[in-house]
Amino acid sequence: MKITILGSGTSQGVPVIACNCAVCESHDTMDKRLRSSVMVESEGTRIVIDAGPDFRQQMLRQKVMQLDAILITHCHKDHIAGLDDIRSFNYLFNKPMDIYATERDQLAIRQEFSYAFHENPYPGVPEFNMITLPETLFKIGNMHIIPLEVFHMRMKVYGFRFGNFSYVTDANMIPEKTMELMKGSDVIVINALRKQPHVSHFNLEQAIDVIGKLKPKVAYLTHISHMMGKHADIEAELPPSVHMAYDGLEILMD
Ligand SMILES: [Zn+2]
Ligand SMILES: [Zn+2]
């Protein structure tokens, strides 16, 4: 199984105006973060989690020619805004894209991309095959996936476990039953927005605390805001088995 970090940033991490902070000014490629997304591949199956505003750029950068499904963690714009660009895959393979999302998130997607759901849609609109996200173990191709229910303040969001890899973004609370489902993961990618507390995202200390309870072999932080500071500075402060994720990071697992 191969995991590729397509994006490790957040909408705060990709300013539309240059804010002149140290991260904006940095020439380190590790400080250039697209919106959070991850690609999970095993022989013959390729899945992407979330399709934010940078989805197209992420697909081009990784030269992704084939994609089996997109899993949606939740319907915030930085996780769904790029779904219009599935039309390239629709065109190439002449079939709709399988999108796994909760009923709430499906409704948000239908509103956001209403033109794609008209009774007689204009030719060329993106084609979605909406699949309700199962609440327990399910299979896509040869991959077994366990949904991980977590909370983004009051909002229920899903992370996913594939084998011994767990991915959680946009959480600030992980219920005990989900912690149980994540136990035994060798690799965990988890969100850490910044050092200061935040109402709906783990900060650095909280993310490290969760990692300390789950004890994976290695953990990577994602959904990182510019307020966190520069990659190299934070990396130097982290415990030995915890690292900052960065765009393009590849993790190979059995
Ligand atoms: Zn969110
Ligand atoms: Zn987000």
XYZ file of C-alpha atoms and ligand atoms in Angstrom:
256
model
C 0.000 0.000 0.000
C 1.271 3.469 -0.857
C 0.040 6.642 0.794
C 0.733 10.027 -0.782
C 0.078 13.280 1.006
C -1.528 15.395 -1.728
C -1.970 18.381 0.536
C -1.126 19.128 4.172
C -2.512 22.630 4.481
C -5.772 24.351 5.247
C -7.549 27.348 3.809
C -5.673 29.409 6.379
C -2.521 27.849 4.948
C -3.079 28.998 1.380
C -3.615 32.731 1.670
C -5.360 34.446 -1.215
C -3.415 37.537 -0.316
C 0.255 37.431 0.644
C 0.161 37.975 4.381
C 3.962 38.333 4.525
C 4.236 35.877 7.405
C 7.408 33.782 7.769
C 5.693 30.829 6.064
C 4.570 32.942 3.073
C 8.104 34.306 2.762
C 9.780 30.913 3.130
C 11.558 29.403 0.123
C 11.390 25.912 1.653
C 9.139 23.754 -0.563
C 7.897 22.065 2.643
C 6.195 25.358 3.506
C 4.142 25.346 0.287
C 0.987 23.537 1.312
C -2.121 22.765 -0.705
C -5.409 21.942 1.006
C -5.396 18.633 2.924
C -5.940 15.465 0.939
C -4.372 12.042 0.755
C -4.177 9.306 -1.871
C -4.158 5.642 -0.881
C -3.124 3.036 -3.438
C -2.851 -0.701 -3.453
C -2.384 -2.934 -6.457
C -5.197 -2.000 -8.814
C -7.134 0.360 -6.530
C -6.565 4.070 -6.022
C -8.620 6.189 -3.633
C -8.384 9.880 -2.773
C -9.696 11.291 0.490
C -11.280 14.736 -0.054
C -11.197 16.927 -3.132
C -10.637 20.491 -1.996
C -9.976 23.544 -4.158
C -6.524 22.193 -5.091
C -7.746 18.781 -6.319
C -6.968 19.494 -9.984
C -3.453 20.694 -9.205
C -2.887 17.687 -6.943
C -3.999 15.226 -9.643
C -1.747 16.928 -12.205
C 1.231 17.083 -9.838
C 0.986 13.358 -9.052
C 0.156 12.516 -12.682
C -2.939 10.576 -11.591
C -4.448 8.920 -14.667
C -6.889 6.611 -12.952
C -8.977 7.025 -9.818
C -11.508 4.544 -8.407
C -13.232 6.598 -5.715
C -13.201 9.719 -3.582
C -14.032 9.525 0.119
C -15.370 12.705 1.707
C -14.466 13.408 5.342
C -16.957 16.288 5.572
C -18.562 18.978 3.438
C -16.462 22.021 4.310
C -15.279 23.868 1.215
C -11.598 23.042 1.678
C -12.585 19.340 1.333
C -15.144 19.366 -1.506
C -14.631 22.491 -3.651
C -12.583 20.653 -6.294
C -15.180 17.983 -7.089
C -16.150 19.691 -10.360
C -12.812 18.512 -11.760
C -13.799 14.834 -11.632
C -15.179 15.572 -15.120
C -11.737 14.748 -16.602
C -11.957 11.242 -15.148
C -15.593 10.967 -16.309
C -14.488 11.871 -19.825
C -11.477 9.527 -19.893
C -13.294 6.493 -18.499
C -16.805 7.310 -19.676
C -18.337 6.687 -16.261
C -19.370 8.650 -13.185
C -16.949 8.921 -10.254
C -17.820 6.981 -7.097
C -18.097 9.506 -4.259
C -18.527 8.132 -0.734
C -20.124 10.665 1.579
C -22.594 10.846 4.442
C -26.179 11.831 3.612
C -25.529 15.281 5.086
C -22.477 15.756 2.885
C -24.297 14.436 -0.197
C -26.913 17.144 0.310
C -24.177 19.788 0.556
C -22.531 18.459 -2.622
C -25.882 18.537 -4.462
C -26.333 22.171 -3.436
C -22.779 23.170 -4.242
C -22.787 21.508 -7.681
C -26.531 21.808 -8.423
C -25.926 22.026 -12.198
C -24.547 18.471 -12.118
C -27.759 17.113 -10.591
C -30.349 18.647 -12.947
C -32.794 16.244 -14.516
C -31.429 17.070 -17.967
C -27.926 18.259 -17.209
C -25.877 20.191 -19.696
C -23.470 17.840 -21.515
C -20.033 17.742 -19.929
C -21.067 18.427 -16.336
C -19.251 16.368 -13.705
C -20.891 13.006 -13.103
C -21.164 11.880 -9.503
C -22.117 8.394 -8.398
C -23.058 9.199 -4.817
C -22.639 6.310 -2.395
C -23.710 6.639 1.215
C -20.680 6.164 3.411
C -21.114 2.929 5.376
C -20.738 3.230 9.141
C -18.642 0.090 9.447
C -16.016 -1.812 7.465
C -16.504 -1.639 3.698
C -14.541 -2.517 0.620
C -13.460 -0.610 -2.483
C -11.602 -2.787 -4.994
C -9.168 -4.788 -2.912
C -9.043 -2.272 -0.041
C -10.839 -2.724 3.272
C -11.770 0.566 4.895
C -12.952 1.296 8.432
C -14.758 4.649 8.840
C -13.558 6.554 11.916
C -16.174 8.820 13.490
C -14.583 11.950 14.953
C -15.821 15.418 15.894
C -15.028 18.837 14.389
C -16.546 20.775 17.277
C -20.235 19.734 16.955
C -19.884 18.370 13.429
C -19.464 14.646 12.835
C -16.570 14.045 10.447
C -15.080 10.792 9.189
C -11.508 9.625 9.187
C -10.554 6.312 7.612
C -8.420 3.323 8.471
C -6.851 1.204 5.690
C -4.960 -1.779 7.123
C -2.530 -0.291 9.627
C -2.839 3.251 8.317
C -5.271 5.727 9.882
C -6.120 9.192 8.580
C -8.001 11.797 10.590
C -8.444 15.415 9.582
C -10.538 18.306 10.916
C -11.068 16.768 14.320
C -10.829 18.233 17.768
C -12.293 15.207 19.558
C -11.958 11.485 18.977
C -14.526 9.368 20.869
C -13.183 6.423 22.856
C -14.791 3.862 20.524
C -12.952 5.449 17.575
C -9.676 5.439 19.529
C -10.223 1.675 19.893
C -10.662 1.355 16.112
C -7.428 3.290 15.534
C -5.341 1.270 18.004
C -2.614 -0.834 16.413
C -2.147 1.580 13.491
C 1.510 1.666 12.442
C 1.104 5.011 10.694
C -1.287 7.789 11.666
C -1.841 11.070 9.842
C -3.735 13.505 12.051
C -4.645 17.171 11.934
C -2.795 19.824 13.944
C -3.735 23.367 12.977
C -1.324 25.505 14.987
C 0.106 25.855 18.480
C -2.699 28.054 19.803
C -5.984 26.366 20.764
C -8.793 26.332 18.205
C -12.509 25.615 18.647
C -12.788 22.878 16.013
C -9.284 21.594 15.240
C -6.638 19.908 17.348
C -3.731 22.163 18.088
C -0.180 20.794 18.163
C -0.262 19.765 21.824
C -3.631 17.985 21.491
C -2.537 16.105 18.362
C 0.656 14.947 20.081
C -1.435 13.864 23.059
C -3.682 11.678 20.847
C -0.602 10.217 19.126
C 0.887 9.467 22.559
C -2.219 7.447 23.472
C -2.305 5.506 20.181
C 1.462 4.912 19.961
C 1.855 4.328 16.213
C 5.352 3.639 14.851
C 5.194 7.000 13.131
C 2.735 9.876 12.972
C 2.458 12.833 10.631
C 0.667 16.100 11.234
C -1.549 17.582 8.540
C -4.121 20.386 7.934
C -1.435 22.813 9.059
C -2.050 26.554 9.141
C 0.562 29.213 8.494
C 0.141 30.119 12.154
C 1.980 26.890 13.044
C 5.261 28.356 11.822
C 7.832 27.013 9.402
C 8.154 23.287 8.710
C 11.819 23.055 9.709
C 11.325 24.965 12.973
C 8.370 22.832 14.130
C 9.911 19.558 12.912
C 12.880 20.214 15.229
C 10.534 20.531 18.244
C 8.546 17.315 17.697
C 8.936 13.973 19.489
C 11.123 11.504 17.490
C 8.231 9.502 15.980
C 6.130 12.542 15.055
C 6.747 14.548 11.901
C 5.207 17.354 9.944
C 3.544 15.984 6.812
C 4.356 17.829 3.608
C 2.899 17.858 0.122
C 4.221 14.970 -1.959
C 5.264 12.863 1.051
C 5.026 9.157 0.183
C 4.631 6.463 2.815
C 5.074 2.838 1.814
C 3.390 0.150 3.933
C 2.913 -3.622 3.742
Zn -13.594 21.428 8.298
Zn -10.573 21.526 6.717
